[in-house]
Coordinates of C-alpha atoms in Angstrom, one line a residue:
X1 CA -33.5 15.2 7.8
X2 CA -30.9 18.0 7.6
X3 CA -28.5 18.0 10.5
X4 CA -26.1 20.8 11.6
X5 CA -23.5 20.0 14.3
X6 CA -21.4 22.6 16.0
X7 CA -18.0 22.0 17.6
X8 CA -15.1 23.9 19.0
X9 CA -16.6 25.7 21.9
X10 CA -15.0 25.9 25.3
X11 CA -13.5 28.0 28.0
X12 CA -10.9 30.6 27.1
X13 CA -9.3 33.6 28.7
X14 CA -9.9 37.2 27.5
X15 CA -7.7 37.9 24.5
X16 CA -7.6 34.3 23.4
X17 CA -9.0 32.6 20.3
X18 CA -11.3 29.8 19.3
X19 CA -12.5 28.3 16.0
X20 CA -16.0 27.0 15.8
X21 CA -17.0 24.5 13.2
X22 CA -20.4 23.5 11.8
X23 CA -20.8 20.3 9.8
X24 CA -23.9 19.7 7.7
X25 CA -25.2 16.3 6.8
X26 CA -28.3 14.7 5.2
X27 CA -28.7 17.3 2.5
X28 CA -26.5 19.4 0.2
X29 CA -25.8 23.0 1.2
X30 CA -24.0 24.0 -1.9
X31 CA -26.5 26.8 -2.6
X32 CA -27.4 27.7 1.0
X33 CA -26.2 30.7 3.0
X34 CA -24.9 29.8 6.4
X35 CA -24.6 31.9 9.5
X36 CA -23.7 32.0 13.2
X37 CA -26.0 33.4 16.0
X38 CA -25.4 33.6 19.7
X39 CA -27.5 33.9 22.8
X40 CA -26.3 34.9 26.3
X41 CA -28.3 34.3 29.5
X42 CA -31.2 36.6 29.8
X43 CA -30.7 38.1 26.3
X44 CA -32.3 37.7 22.9
X45 CA -30.6 35.6 20.3
X46 CA -28.5 37.8 18.1
X47 CA -26.9 37.6 14.6
X48 CA -23.1 37.2 14.5
X49 CA -22.0 36.5 11.0
X50 CA -23.1 34.9 7.7
X51 CA -21.7 33.8 4.4
X52 CA -23.2 33.2 1.0
X53 CA -23.2 29.9 -0.8
X54 CA -20.1 30.8 -2.9
X55 CA -18.2 32.3 0.0
X56 CA -17.8 35.7 -1.8
X57 CA -20.3 37.6 0.3
X58 CA -20.1 38.0 4.1
X59 CA -22.0 39.9 6.8
X60 CA -20.9 40.7 10.4
X61 CA -22.4 42.2 13.4
X62 CA -20.7 45.5 14.4
X63 CA -19.7 44.0 17.7
X64 CA -17.5 41.3 16.1
X65 CA -16.1 43.1 13.0
X66 CA -12.3 42.9 12.8
X67 CA -12.2 40.1 15.4
X68 CA -14.3 37.3 13.9
X69 CA -14.0 35.7 10.4
X70 CA -16.5 33.4 8.8
X71 CA -15.6 31.0 6.0
X72 CA -16.9 27.8 4.4
X73 CA -15.7 24.7 2.6
X74 CA -18.5 23.4 0.4
X75 CA -16.6 20.3 -0.4
X76 CA -16.7 19.4 3.3
X77 CA -20.2 20.9 3.9
X78 CA -18.7 22.9 6.7
X79 CA -18.7 26.5 7.9
X80 CA -16.2 28.0 10.3
X81 CA -16.1 30.9 12.7
X82 CA -12.6 32.1 13.7
X83 CA -12.9 34.1 16.8
X84 CA -9.9 36.2 17.9
X85 CA -9.4 38.8 20.7
X86 CA -12.2 37.3 22.6
X87 CA -14.0 39.4 25.3
X88 CA -16.1 38.3 28.3
X89 CA -19.1 39.8 26.5
X90 CA -18.7 37.2 23.8
X91 CA -19.7 34.6 26.3
X92 CA -22.8 32.8 24.9
X93 CA -24.2 29.7 23.3
X94 CA -23.3 29.9 19.6
X95 CA -25.6 28.4 17.0
X96 CA -25.0 27.5 13.4
X97 CA -27.9 28.0 10.9
X98 CA -28.6 27.6 7.2
X99 CA -31.1 29.1 4.8
X100 CA -31.6 30.3 1.2
X101 CA -31.1 34.1 1.7
X102 CA -28.0 35.5 3.4
X103 CA -29.5 38.8 4.4
X104 CA -32.9 37.5 5.5
X105 CA -32.3 36.0 8.9
X106 CA -35.9 34.7 9.1
X107 CA -35.1 32.4 6.2
X108 CA -32.5 30.5 8.3
X109 CA -34.7 27.4 9.0
X110 CA -32.1 24.8 9.9
X111 CA -30.3 25.1 13.2
X112 CA -27.6 23.2 15.2
X113 CA -27.8 22.3 18.8
X114 CA -25.4 25.1 19.9
X115 CA -22.0 25.1 21.5
X116 CA -21.0 27.0 24.7
X117 CA -18.3 29.7 24.5
X118 CA -17.1 31.1 27.8
X119 CA -14.6 33.9 28.0
X120 CA -13.1 34.6 31.4
X121 CA -11.6 38.0 32.6

């Protein structure tokens, strides 16, 4: 069974920073794209960022470009999301996911349990 476990969420004031981590276990993810998604109350889950298996290709939602950075360390089977200049509208549950095709969000078939990020004004 593949397991993805997020950590690093919490409460932060607007303008602050957080770094989320997602650790994979049970299977190798050396050739899997990994991504971050988020869901706020009453809203659909939305794409945030993704990174290819080699780390040389990344994708970002327009709402987070210039503020968030995704990276991965395959030796540790871990993906990170560095979030800077946080805004109240970034408040959501953040989910880590993995799949074979970076640009095909429907292919992300493995999901973590989510971690809450709350940004206060």
